[in-house]
Coordinates of C-alpha atoms in Angstrom, one line a residue:
Chain M
X800 CA -0.3 -42.8 -1.9
X801 CA -2.7 -41.8 1.4
X802 CA 0.5 -42.3 3.6
X803 CA 1.2 -38.7 1.3
X804 CA -2.2 -36.9 2.3
X805 CA -1.1 -35.1 4.8
X806 CA 0.4 -33.0 2.8
X807 CA -2.5 -31.4 1.0
X808 CA -4.1 -28.4 2.3
X809 CA -7.9 -28.8 3.4
X810 CA -6.9 -29.7 7.6
X811 CA -8.2 -33.6 8.0
X812 CA -10.2 -33.3 11.5
X813 CA -6.8 -35.7 13.1
X814 CA -3.4 -33.2 13.0
X815 CA -6.2 -29.9 13.9
X816 CA -6.8 -32.2 16.8
X817 CA -3.5 -32.8 17.7
X818 CA -2.0 -28.7 17.2
X819 CA -5.5 -28.3 19.7
X820 CA -3.3 -28.2 22.5
X821 CA -1.2 -24.8 20.8
X822 CA -4.0 -23.3 19.5
X823 CA -5.6 -21.8 23.0
X824 CA -2.8 -20.1 23.7
X825 CA -2.8 -18.0 21.2
X826 CA -6.3 -17.7 21.5
X827 CA -5.4 -16.9 25.3
X828 CA -3.1 -13.9 24.7
X829 CA -5.4 -12.5 22.3
X830 CA -8.4 -12.5 24.7
X831 CA -6.1 -10.9 27.3
X832 CA -6.3 -8.2 25.3
X833 CA -9.2 -7.6 24.3
X834 CA -10.0 -6.0 28.0
X835 CA -7.0 -3.7 27.3
X836 CA -8.4 -2.4 24.6
X837 CA -11.8 -1.5 25.2
X838 CA -10.8 0.0 28.4
X839 CA -9.4 2.4 26.1
X840 CA -12.6 2.0 23.9
X841 CA -13.9 3.4 27.2
X842 CA -12.0 6.2 28.3
X843 CA -12.3 7.3 24.2
X844 CA -16.2 7.4 24.4
X845 CA -17.7 8.2 27.8
X846 CA -21.0 10.3 27.6
X847 CA -18.6 13.2 29.4
X848 CA -15.3 14.8 29.2
X849 CA -13.3 14.3 32.4
X850 CA -13.4 17.5 34.8
X851 CA -9.9 18.8 34.1
X852 CA -10.7 19.4 30.6
X853 CA -14.0 20.8 30.8
X854 CA -12.3 23.2 32.8
X855 CA -8.9 24.3 31.3
X856 CA -10.7 27.0 28.5
X857 CA -12.6 29.0 31.6
X858 CA -10.0 28.7 33.9
X859 CA -7.5 30.1 31.8
X860 CA -9.6 32.2 30.7
X861 CA -10.2 33.4 34.3
X862 CA -6.7 34.2 35.4
X863 CA -5.4 35.4 31.8
X864 CA -8.8 38.0 32.5
X865 CA -8.1 38.8 36.1
X866 CA -4.5 39.6 34.3
X867 CA -5.4 42.0 33.0
X868 CA -7.4 43.0 35.5
X869 CA -5.2 43.4 37.7
X870 CA -2.4 45.4 35.4
X871 CA -5.0 47.7 33.8
X872 CA -5.9 49.3 36.7
X873 CA -1.9 50.3 37.3
X874 CA -1.6 51.2 34.0
X875 CA -2.4 54.6 32.0
X876 CA -6.4 54.0 31.1
X877 CA -6.2 52.0 28.1
X878 CA -9.6 51.3 26.3
X879 CA -10.1 48.3 26.7
X880 CA -13.7 47.5 26.6
X881 CA -13.1 44.8 23.6
X882 CA -10.4 43.0 25.5
X883 CA -13.1 41.8 28.5
X884 CA -15.9 41.1 25.9
X885 CA -13.6 39.2 24.0
X886 CA -12.7 37.2 27.8
X887 CA -16.4 36.7 28.5
X888 CA -17.1 35.9 25.1
X889 CA -14.8 33.0 25.4
X890 CA -15.7 32.5 28.8
X891 CA -19.6 32.1 27.9
X892 CA -18.8 30.0 24.9
X893 CA -16.3 27.6 26.9
X894 CA -19.2 27.5 29.1
X895 CA -21.8 26.6 26.8
X896 CA -19.3 23.9 24.8
X897 CA -19.0 22.2 28.1
X898 CA -22.5 21.5 28.3
X899 CA -23.1 20.7 24.5
X900 CA -20.7 18.0 24.5
X901 CA -22.2 15.5 26.3
X902 CA -24.9 15.6 24.6
X903 CA -23.0 15.1 21.0
X904 CA -19.7 13.2 20.8
X905 CA -18.1 14.5 17.6
X906 CA -18.0 17.9 19.9
X907 CA -16.6 15.9 22.4
X908 CA -14.1 14.5 20.4
X909 CA -13.0 17.7 18.7
X910 CA -13.1 19.2 22.5
X911 CA -10.9 16.8 23.7
X912 CA -8.1 16.9 20.9
X913 CA -8.2 20.4 20.6
X914 CA -9.0 21.9 24.4
X915 CA -5.9 21.7 26.0
X916 CA -3.8 23.8 22.9
X917 CA -7.0 26.4 23.4
X918 CA -6.3 26.8 27.5
X919 CA -2.6 27.3 26.7
X920 CA -3.1 30.1 23.6
X921 CA -4.9 32.1 26.8
X922 CA -2.6 31.0 29.2
X923 CA 0.2 33.2 26.6
X924 CA -1.8 35.9 26.0
X925 CA -2.2 36.7 29.9
X926 CA 2.0 35.5 30.0
X927 CA 2.1 38.3 27.1
X928 CA 0.7 41.1 28.9
X929 CA 2.5 40.1 31.9
X930 CA 5.6 41.1 30.2
X931 CA 4.6 43.7 27.6
X932 CA 1.6 45.8 30.4
X933 CA 2.8 44.5 33.5
X934 CA 7.7 44.6 33.6
X935 CA 7.9 46.5 30.2
X936 CA 10.7 43.8 29.2
X937 CA 10.2 44.9 25.9
X938 CA 10.4 48.1 24.4
X939 CA 6.9 49.6 24.0
X940 CA 6.1 51.3 21.6
X941 CA 7.3 48.2 19.5
X942 CA 6.0 45.6 22.0
X943 CA 2.2 46.8 22.7
X944 CA 0.2 44.6 25.0
X945 CA -2.8 42.0 23.4
X946 CA -5.3 44.5 24.8
X947 CA -3.8 46.9 22.2
X948 CA -2.9 44.5 19.4
X949 CA -6.9 43.2 19.5
X950 CA -7.8 47.2 19.6
X951 CA -5.9 48.0 16.6
X952 CA -7.2 44.6 15.2
X953 CA -10.9 46.2 15.7
X954 CA -10.7 49.3 14.8
X955 CA -9.0 48.8 11.4
X956 CA -10.6 46.2 10.0
X957 CA -11.8 47.5 7.1
X958 CA -7.5 48.3 5.6
X959 CA -6.6 44.6 6.7
X960 CA -9.9 42.7 5.3
X961 CA -9.2 44.9 2.3
X962 CA -5.3 43.9 2.5
X963 CA -6.2 40.0 3.1
X964 CA -8.6 40.3 -0.4
X965 CA -5.1 41.8 -2.0
X966 CA -3.7 39.3 -0.9
X967 CA -4.9 36.1 -1.5
X968 CA -6.0 37.5 -4.8
X969 CA -2.1 38.1 -5.8
X970 CA -0.7 35.0 -4.0
X971 CA -3.3 33.0 -5.7
X972 CA -2.8 34.4 -9.5
X973 CA 0.6 33.9 -9.1
X974 CA 1.0 30.3 -7.1
X975 CA -2.1 28.8 -9.5
X976 CA 0.7 30.0 -12.4
X977 CA 3.6 28.9 -10.4
X978 CA 1.9 25.5 -10.4
X979 CA 0.8 25.2 -14.6
X980 CA 3.7 26.1 -15.4
X981 CA 5.6 23.8 -13.3
X982 CA 3.8 20.6 -13.8
X983 CA 3.3 21.0 -17.4
X984 CA 7.8 21.8 -17.0
X985 CA 8.1 19.3 -14.5
X986 CA 6.0 16.3 -16.6
X987 CA 8.7 17.5 -19.9
X988 CA 11.9 17.3 -18.3
X989 CA 11.2 13.8 -16.5
X990 CA 9.3 12.0 -19.0
X991 CA 11.7 13.4 -22.1
X992 CA 15.3 12.4 -21.9
X993 CA 15.6 15.3 -24.9
X994 CA 14.2 17.9 -22.4
X995 CA 15.9 17.0 -19.5
X996 CA 18.8 17.5 -21.7
X997 CA 18.7 20.8 -22.4
X998 CA 16.2 22.1 -19.4
X999 CA 17.9 21.0 -16.4
X1000 CA 20.6 22.7 -16.8
X1001 CA 18.8 26.2 -17.2
X1002 CA 16.7 24.4 -13.9
X1003 CA 19.4 23.7 -12.1
X1004 CA 21.3 27.2 -12.4
X1005 CA 18.0 29.3 -12.6
X1006 CA 15.8 27.6 -9.9
X1007 CA 17.6 27.9 -7.2
X1008 CA 17.9 32.2 -7.2
X1009 CA 15.8 33.6 -5.1
X1010 CA 12.6 34.6 -6.4
X1011 CA 12.5 38.1 -4.4
X1012 CA 16.1 37.9 -5.7
X1013 CA 15.1 39.3 -9.5
X1014 CA 12.7 42.5 -7.5
X1015 CA 14.2 44.7 -9.2
X1016 CA 14.3 43.8 -13.2
X1017 CA 11.5 42.9 -12.3
X1018 CA 10.3 46.1 -11.3
X1019 CA 12.1 47.2 -14.4
X1020 CA 11.3 45.2 -17.3
X1021 CA 6.7 44.8 -16.3
X1022 CA 4.4 47.9 -16.1
X1023 CA 2.5 46.8 -13.3
X1024 CA 4.0 46.3 -9.4
X1025 CA 1.0 43.8 -9.3
X1026 CA 1.7 41.6 -12.1
X1027 CA 5.8 41.8 -12.0
X1028 CA 4.9 40.4 -8.3
X1029 CA 2.8 37.3 -9.3
X1030 CA 5.3 36.6 -11.9
X1031 CA 7.7 36.3 -9.3
X1032 CA 5.3 34.6 -6.7
X1033 CA 4.6 32.2 -10.0
X1034 CA 8.5 32.1 -10.0
X1035 CA 9.5 30.7 -6.6
X1036 CA 6.8 28.4 -7.1
X1037 CA 7.6 26.6 -9.9
X1038 CA 11.3 26.2 -9.2
X1039 CA 10.0 23.1 -6.0
X1040 CA 6.9 22.2 -8.5
X1041 CA 8.9 21.5 -11.4
X1042 CA 11.7 19.7 -9.6
X1043 CA 10.4 17.5 -7.5
X1044 CA 7.1 16.5 -10.5
X1045 CA 10.5 15.8 -12.6
X1046 CA 12.2 13.9 -10.4
X1047 CA 8.6 11.7 -9.4
X1048 CA 7.9 11.3 -12.8
X1049 CA 11.1 10.1 -13.8
X1050 CA 10.9 7.9 -10.7
X1051 CA 8.3 5.7 -11.9
X1052 CA 8.8 2.6 -11.2
X1053 CA 10.0 0.5 -14.4
X1054 CA 7.4 -2.3 -13.7
X1055 CA 4.2 0.1 -13.9
X1056 CA 5.3 1.0 -17.3
X1057 CA 5.2 -2.0 -18.8
X1058 CA 2.5 -3.9 -17.0
X1059 CA 0.6 -0.5 -18.9
X1060 CA 2.3 -1.6 -21.8
X1061 CA 1.6 -4.7 -22.1
X1062 CA -2.1 -4.2 -21.4
X1063 CA -2.0 -2.0 -24.0
X1064 CA -1.8 1.5 -23.1
X1065 CA -0.1 4.1 -25.9
X1066 CA 2.2 7.4 -24.8
X1067 CA -0.9 9.9 -23.6
X1068 CA -1.9 6.5 -21.0
X1069 CA 1.6 5.4 -20.3
X1070 CA 1.7 9.4 -19.1
X1071 CA -1.1 10.7 -17.7
X1072 CA -3.0 7.3 -15.9
X1073 CA 1.1 5.9 -14.9
X1074 CA 4.0 8.1 -14.8
X1075 CA 1.7 11.2 -12.7
X1076 CA -0.2 9.4 -10.9
X1077 CA 3.4 7.7 -9.9
X1078 CA 4.7 11.0 -9.1
X1079 CA 1.5 12.9 -7.2
X1080 CA 3.1 12.7 -3.6
X1081 CA 6.6 14.0 -5.1
X1082 CA 4.2 16.9 -6.6
X1083 CA 2.4 17.1 -3.7
X1084 CA 6.1 17.9 -2.0
X1085 CA 7.0 20.6 -4.7
X1086 CA 3.1 21.7 -4.1
X1087 CA 3.9 22.3 -0.2
X1088 CA 7.7 23.9 -0.9
X1089 CA 5.9 25.9 -3.5
X1090 CA 2.9 27.6 -1.3
X1091 CA 6.5 28.3 1.9
X1092 CA 8.3 30.2 -1.4
X1093 CA 5.1 31.7 -2.5
X1094 CA 5.0 33.5 1.4
X1095 CA 7.8 35.2 1.1
X1096 CA 7.4 36.5 -2.4
X1097 CA 4.5 36.9 -0.6
X1098 CA 4.8 39.5 1.7
X1099 CA 8.1 40.8 0.4
X1100 CA 6.8 42.6 -3.7
X1101 CA 4.4 43.9 -1.1
X1102 CA 6.2 46.0 1.4
X1103 CA 8.6 47.0 -1.5
X1104 CA 6.7 47.2 -4.8
X1105 CA 3.1 46.3 -4.4
X1106 CA 1.4 49.3 -2.5
X1107 CA -1.8 46.8 -1.1
X1108 CA -1.4 43.6 0.6
X1109 CA -0.3 42.5 4.7
X1110 CA 3.0 42.8 3.3
X1111 CA 2.4 46.6 2.3
X1112 CA 0.3 47.3 5.3
X1113 CA 2.7 45.8 8.1
X1114 CA 5.6 48.2 6.2
X1115 CA 2.8 51.2 5.9
X1116 CA 2.2 50.7 10.0
X1117 CA 5.8 49.9 10.4
X1118 CA 6.3 53.7 8.6
X1119 CA 3.5 55.2 11.1
X1120 CA 5.1 53.3 14.7
X1121 CA 1.8 51.9 15.4
X1122 CA 2.8 48.0 16.3
X1123 CA -0.5 47.5 17.7
X1124 CA -1.2 47.1 13.3
X1125 CA 1.8 45.3 12.5
X1126 CA 1.7 42.7 15.2
X1127 CA -2.8 42.7 13.8
X1128 CA -0.9 42.3 10.2
X1129 CA 1.1 39.6 11.2
X1130 CA -1.3 38.0 13.2
X1131 CA -4.2 37.2 10.4
X1132 CA -1.1 36.3 8.3
X1133 CA -0.7 33.9 10.0
X1134 CA -4.9 32.8 10.2
X1135 CA -3.9 33.4 6.4
X1136 CA -1.0 31.2 5.6
X1137 CA -2.1 28.4 7.8
X1138 CA -5.2 28.2 6.7
X1139 CA -3.9 27.6 3.0
X1140 CA -1.5 25.0 3.5
X1141 CA -4.8 23.1 5.8
X1142 CA -6.2 23.3 2.7
X1143 CA -3.4 21.9 1.0
X1144 CA -3.5 19.2 3.3
X1145 CA -7.0 18.6 3.0
X1146 CA -6.7 18.3 -0.7
X1147 CA -3.2 15.5 -0.5
X1148 CA -5.5 13.6 1.7
X1149 CA -8.5 13.2 -0.6
X1150 CA -5.7 12.9 -3.2
X1151 CA -3.7 10.4 -1.5
X1152 CA -6.4 8.1 0.0
X1153 CA -4.9 4.5 -2.1
X1154 CA -1.2 6.0 0.4
X1155 CA -3.3 5.6 3.6
X1156 CA -1.3 3.6 5.9
X1157 CA 2.1 3.8 3.3
X1158 CA 3.1 7.6 4.2
X1159 CA 3.1 10.0 7.0
X1160 CA 4.0 13.1 6.8
Chain L
X1133 CA -17.0 -20.2 -22.3
X1134 CA -15.8 -16.9 -23.9
X1135 CA -14.4 -18.6 -27.2
X1136 CA -12.3 -15.6 -29.5
X1137 CA -8.6 -16.8 -29.4
X1138 CA -10.4 -20.4 -31.1
X1139 CA -11.0 -19.3 -34.8
X1140 CA -7.2 -17.0 -35.2
X1141 CA -3.8 -18.7 -34.6
X1142 CA -2.4 -17.8 -31.0
X1143 CA 0.7 -20.2 -31.7
X1144 CA 4.1 -18.4 -30.7
X1145 CA 7.5 -19.3 -32.3
X1146 CA 10.7 -17.8 -30.9
X1147 CA 13.9 -18.7 -33.3
X1148 CA 17.2 -18.6 -32.9
X1149 CA 16.9 -15.9 -30.5
X1150 CA 20.0 -14.4 -29.1
X1151 CA 19.9 -11.3 -26.5
X1152 CA 22.7 -10.4 -24.6
X1153 CA 23.4 -7.2 -21.8
X1154 CA 26.0 -4.9 -20.6
X1155 CA 27.7 -6.4 -18.0
X1156 CA 26.7 -4.7 -14.7
X1157 CA 30.3 -4.4 -13.6
X1158 CA 31.8 -3.1 -17.0
X1159 CA 28.9 -1.8 -19.3
X1160 CA 31.6 -2.2 -22.0
X1161 CA 31.9 -6.0 -22.0
X1162 CA 28.3 -7.5 -23.5
X1163 CA 27.0 -10.5 -21.6
X1164 CA 24.9 -12.9 -23.1
X1165 CA 21.7 -13.8 -21.8
X1166 CA 19.9 -16.2 -24.3
X1167 CA 21.5 -18.1 -27.1
X1168 CA 20.3 -19.0 -30.7
X1169 CA 16.7 -20.3 -28.6
X1170 CA 14.2 -22.1 -30.0
X1171 CA 10.8 -22.2 -29.4
X1172 CA 6.9 -23.3 -30.5
X1173 CA 3.6 -23.3 -28.5
X1174 CA 0.5 -24.7 -29.9
X1175 CA -2.9 -22.6 -29.6
X1176 CA -4.2 -23.8 -26.1
X1177 CA -1.0 -24.7 -24.5
X1178 CA 0.3 -24.8 -21.1
X1179 CA 3.8 -25.1 -21.2
X1180 CA 6.2 -24.5 -18.2
X1181 CA 9.8 -22.9 -18.6
X1182 CA 12.4 -24.0 -15.7
X1183 CA 16.3 -24.0 -15.1
X1184 CA 18.8 -22.1 -12.4
X1185 CA 18.2 -18.0 -11.5
X1186 CA 19.9 -16.3 -14.0
X1187 CA 19.4 -18.1 -17.1
X1188 CA 17.7 -16.4 -19.2
X1189 CA 13.7 -17.5 -18.2
X1190 CA 12.7 -13.9 -17.8
X1191 CA 14.1 -12.4 -20.6
X1192 CA 13.0 -14.4 -23.0
X1193 CA 9.7 -14.1 -21.4
X1194 CA 10.5 -9.5 -21.8
X1195 CA 11.2 -10.8 -25.5
X1196 CA 8.2 -12.4 -26.6
X1197 CA 6.1 -9.9 -23.9
X1198 CA 8.0 -6.8 -26.6
X1199 CA 9.1 -5.0 -23.8
X1200 CA 13.5 -6.0 -25.0
X1201 CA 13.7 -6.5 -28.4
X1202 CA 16.7 -9.7 -29.8
X1203 CA 19.6 -8.7 -30.7
X1204 CA 19.5 -11.9 -33.3
X1205 CA 16.1 -14.0 -34.7
X1206 CA 12.9 -13.7 -35.1
X1207 CA 9.6 -14.5 -32.5
X1208 CA 6.2 -14.5 -34.2
X1209 CA 2.9 -14.5 -33.4
X1210 CA 0.9 -17.0 -36.0
X1211 CA 2.6 -15.2 -38.9
X1212 CA 3.0 -11.8 -37.3
X1213 CA 6.6 -10.9 -36.1
X1214 CA 6.5 -9.1 -32.5
X1215 CA 8.4 -6.2 -32.4
X1216 CA 6.4 -4.1 -29.3
X1217 CA 4.3 -4.4 -26.7
X1218 CA 0.8 -5.5 -27.1
X1219 CA -2.1 -7.0 -24.9
X1220 CA -2.8 -9.3 -27.2
X1221 CA 0.2 -11.0 -25.1
X1222 CA -0.1 -11.0 -21.6
X1223 CA 2.1 -9.9 -18.5
X1224 CA 1.8 -11.3 -14.8
X1225 CA 5.2 -10.3 -13.3
X1226 CA 5.5 -12.1 -9.4
X1227 CA 5.9 -8.7 -8.4
X1228 CA 1.7 -7.9 -9.0
X1229 CA 2.5 -4.6 -9.7
X1230 CA -1.0 -3.5 -9.9
X1231 CA -1.1 0.5 -9.8
X1232 CA -1.8 1.3 -5.6
X1233 CA -3.2 4.2 -6.9
X1234 CA -6.3 2.7 -8.5
X1235 CA -8.8 0.0 -6.7
X1236 CA -9.2 -2.9 -7.5
X1237 CA -12.0 -2.3 -9.6
X1238 CA -9.5 0.2 -11.7
X1239 CA -7.0 -1.8 -11.8
X1240 CA -8.3 -5.0 -13.4
X1241 CA -10.5 -2.1 -16.0
X1242 CA -7.1 -1.0 -16.7
X1243 CA -6.8 -2.7 -20.1
X1244 CA -10.0 -2.0 -21.5
X1245 CA -9.2 1.5 -20.8
X1246 CA -5.9 2.0 -22.2
X1247 CA -7.2 0.8 -25.5
X1248 CA -10.3 2.7 -24.8
X1249 CA -12.9 0.5 -25.3
X1250 CA -14.2 0.6 -21.9
X1251 CA -17.5 1.9 -22.2
X1252 CA -18.1 -1.3 -25.2
X1253 CA -17.1 -4.3 -21.9
X1254 CA -17.6 -2.8 -19.1
X1255 CA -19.9 -5.4 -18.6
X1256 CA -16.8 -7.7 -18.4
X1257 CA -14.7 -6.2 -15.7
X1258 CA -17.9 -7.5 -13.5
X1259 CA -17.6 -11.2 -15.2
X1260 CA -13.5 -11.1 -14.3
X1261 CA -14.3 -9.9 -11.1
X1262 CA -16.1 -12.9 -9.9
X1263 CA -14.4 -15.1 -12.0
X1264 CA -11.0 -14.3 -9.6
X1265 CA -13.5 -14.6 -6.9
X1266 CA -13.0 -10.8 -5.9
X1267 CA -16.7 -8.4 -6.0
X1268 CA -16.1 -7.9 -2.6
X1269 CA -13.3 -6.1 -3.3
X1270 CA -14.2 -4.1 -5.8
X1271 CA -13.5 -0.5 -4.6
X1272 CA -10.2 -1.9 -1.7
X1273 CA -6.8 -0.3 -2.7
X1274 CA -3.7 -2.4 -4.0
X1275 CA -2.3 -2.1 -0.2
X1276 CA -5.2 -3.7 1.5
X1277 CA -4.8 -6.9 -0.3
X1278 CA -2.8 -10.1 0.5
X1279 CA -0.5 -11.1 -1.5
X1280 CA -2.8 -13.9 -2.6
X1281 CA -5.7 -11.1 -4.3
X1282 CA -2.8 -9.1 -5.0
X1283 CA -1.9 -11.6 -7.8
X1284 CA -5.3 -12.1 -8.9
X1285 CA -6.0 -9.0 -9.8
X1286 CA -3.0 -9.2 -12.0
X1287 CA -4.3 -12.2 -13.6
X1288 CA -7.7 -10.7 -14.2
X1289 CA -6.1 -7.4 -15.1
X1290 CA -4.1 -9.3 -17.9
X1291 CA -6.8 -12.2 -18.6
X1292 CA -9.3 -9.1 -19.3
X1293 CA -8.3 -7.9 -22.8
X1294 CA -8.5 -11.8 -24.0
X1295 CA -4.4 -11.9 -25.0
X1296 CA -4.1 -14.3 -27.4
X1297 CA -0.9 -15.4 -25.1
X1298 CA -0.8 -14.9 -21.4
X1299 CA 2.9 -14.7 -20.5
X1300 CA 3.0 -16.0 -16.4
X1301 CA 6.2 -14.9 -15.0
X1302 CA 7.0 -16.5 -11.2
X1303 CA 3.6 -15.3 -10.7
X1304 CA 3.3 -17.1 -7.7
X1305 CA 6.7 -17.3 -6.9
X1306 CA 6.5 -15.1 -3.6
X1307 CA 3.3 -16.7 -2.1
X1308 CA 3.4 -19.0 0.6
X1309 CA 2.5 -22.5 -0.1
X1310 CA -0.4 -23.4 0.7
X1311 CA -2.0 -19.7 -1.4
X1312 CA 0.5 -21.6 -4.5
X1313 CA -1.2 -24.4 -4.6
X1314 CA -4.5 -22.7 -4.7
X1315 CA -4.0 -20.1 -7.0
X1316 CA -2.6 -23.1 -9.2
X1317 CA -6.0 -24.5 -9.3
X1318 CA -7.4 -21.3 -10.0
X1319 CA -5.0 -20.9 -12.6
X1320 CA -5.8 -24.3 -14.0
X1321 CA -9.6 -22.9 -13.7
X1322 CA -9.1 -20.2 -15.6
X1323 CA -6.4 -22.0 -18.6
X1324 CA -9.1 -24.4 -19.1
X1325 CA -11.9 -22.5 -19.5
X1326 CA -10.6 -20.2 -21.7
X1327 CA -7.5 -22.3 -23.2
X1328 CA -5.6 -18.9 -23.6
X1329 CA -2.1 -20.4 -24.1
X1330 CA 0.1 -19.4 -21.4
X1331 CA 3.8 -20.1 -21.1
X1332 CA 5.3 -19.6 -17.4
X1333 CA 8.4 -19.3 -15.8
X1334 CA 8.8 -21.0 -12.6
X1335 CA 11.8 -22.4 -10.8
X1336 CA 8.8 -24.7 -8.8
X1337 CA 9.0 -28.4 -10.3
X1338 CA 5.8 -28.9 -8.6
X1339 CA 4.6 -26.4 -10.0
X1340 CA 5.2 -26.9 -13.5
X1341 CA 4.7 -30.4 -13.3
X1342 CA 1.7 -30.0 -11.8
X1343 CA -0.2 -27.2 -14.5
X1344 CA 1.6 -27.5 -17.4
X1345 CA 1.5 -29.6 -20.3
X1346 CA 5.2 -29.5 -21.4
X1347 CA 7.8 -28.8 -19.7
X1348 CA 10.8 -27.3 -21.0
X1349 CA 14.7 -26.8 -19.4
X1350 CA 16.3 -24.0 -19.9
X1351 CA 20.6 -24.1 -19.0
X1352 CA 22.6 -21.2 -17.3
X1353 CA 24.8 -18.6 -19.5
X1354 CA 24.3 -18.5 -22.2
X1355 CA 20.8 -20.2 -21.6
X1356 CA 20.2 -21.9 -23.9
X1357 CA 16.4 -24.2 -24.3
X1358 CA 18.7 -28.2 -23.0
X1359 CA 15.1 -30.2 -22.8
X1360 CA 11.9 -30.7 -24.0
X1361 CA 9.7 -32.4 -21.6
X1362 CA 6.2 -34.1 -23.0
X1363 CA 3.7 -33.8 -19.9
X1364 CA 1.1 -36.8 -20.5
X1365 CA -0.3 -37.6 -17.1
X1366 CA -4.1 -37.2 -16.7
X1367 CA -5.8 -34.4 -15.8
X1368 CA -6.8 -33.4 -12.7
X1369 CA -3.2 -34.2 -11.5
X1370 CA -1.9 -35.7 -7.8
X1371 CA 0.4 -34.3 -7.0
X1372 CA 1.8 -37.2 -4.8
X1373 CA 1.0 -40.3 -7.1
X1374 CA 3.7 -42.2 -7.8
X1375 CA 4.0 -41.1 -12.3
X1376 CA 3.3 -37.3 -10.5
X1377 CA 6.9 -38.0 -8.9
X1378 CA 8.4 -40.6 -11.4
X1379 CA 8.6 -36.9 -13.4
X1380 CA 9.7 -35.6 -10.5
X1381 CA 12.7 -37.2 -9.7
X1382 CA 13.5 -37.7 -13.4
X1383 CA 13.2 -33.6 -13.9
X1384 CA 15.3 -33.2 -10.8
X1385 CA 17.8 -35.5 -11.9
X1386 CA 18.0 -34.0 -15.4
X1387 CA 18.3 -30.6 -14.0
X1388 CA 21.7 -31.9 -11.9
X1389 CA 22.8 -33.4 -15.1
X1390 CA 22.0 -29.8 -17.3
X1391 CA 23.8 -28.5 -14.6
X1392 CA 27.4 -30.6 -14.3
X1393 CA 27.2 -30.6 -18.2
X1394 CA 27.5 -27.5 -18.3
X1395 CA 29.7 -26.6 -16.3
X1396 CA 32.3 -29.5 -18.0
X1397 CA 31.5 -27.7 -20.9
X1398 CA 32.4 -24.4 -19.7

């Protein structure tokens, strides 16, 4: 009986002594990797940014600023005061931040991450200036330089702000409607076989039609252009949300449902506490696809029927050949849409903490 | 500890149950998974079911859980026929199947939420987390847990409903040998404290001998119960005692013998 005691899980002192010759080797490699980790940590947590990185933004803005000064002397007099002011501001802020980062580590982390991108963006403005104002490589009325765009942005700010607001209201009302209807129809199609039988063919036939293709019909049917645009956006969002929700729900692991049933779960628990949470990663893919589709539909609807919003502003400015304003509106659209995307990413990260480390996209 | 099952009859009876499934390669022919199975388990008994893989052990467990229904025969808890899943028959799979979107605490609570009794029984959640030694991991998500910890959560989640019968489908099959032995002791401790009737499906003969009062050996295709061995070894059992090893070699012999017999008769 005692002879067999080596099979027991509790380690007796003698065998562990016997293994001791092997153990240190493992520890040696472990210890050897530690200093490397520490050295990278030291680099990350050092009390100041490296000089090249601190200087990146001020230098980039000085270069771009210099380019602009040179070019604006050659070309016909332009009102570039605001553009100059912008550079003084960038220069000032970047110097203040370069000083502040040595006291504030969160700011330093952020700058380490963002500064190279900012510097590149500022240099890009300089290149844009060279191409347009410097060498006239692009036909002029259509491609104004950055200073002219900034001027339009500032001079027309009231109308731009108003347009952005209208776009936001229209987009959010259409998106919310589409998401709500899409979630309900997706859950029904995913859960119930009879709803899937009748609903899936409809989804497969109607869904792939681009929402913008309905515009002629929508204009006839609905009394108000805004309402029909909201409806079209909702339609564009509804399809991907329904599709992905349905597939997420119907692909819920059967064993989760089995476990829940043996825990005494009724239908409501199975749907709302098992199938829907299990489908959330899929649902978010649908939400992202829907958001992209909603941007497209919004801009098209605004430039065709609706008499407000950024899409309308772009085509209106184009009508007056004010391409500075077109670019100004495009810049605002970029900021507007990417902010909404980022917001959705943030919501997803909050809701899917349980997935952290499982999926990355 | 908590005397729940004592007053109610929790004996489990399976009478002449047969079950067939469509063959995976040809949906028109059905393959007999279980053929006229009968067994009965007394209240508080811990019974193991062993046999070669594919002999229908898991199918039988799903029938008892109520997740499937038999082609013929009857399944009873006390005198109530089983026809749907219920919280009185807990089930633990080989894969812990924790809900990955819920923290450890919320996973353990799941049964109470499902039965809408969380408010009255919230204090039991702490008791069960202590019972399986996971208080420190209350807010961790399942993908942070090791296999052994996850399976502890799964057992606690099944036990919080105070099931009359706990069905264990190779619950420790995916764990390493040391974790498995430790968890065997933990399940035994829970069983000794609570005297929940347990039916353990396993293909680990040592586990069956170490843990159960009775060992049923199943044969393959169609599955039926071949032997029913009473295991009278005194608890706590010593895995290296001569009686243990003798019973082990007897069962090994029986399994070989059983295998030969079916192939001859087929």
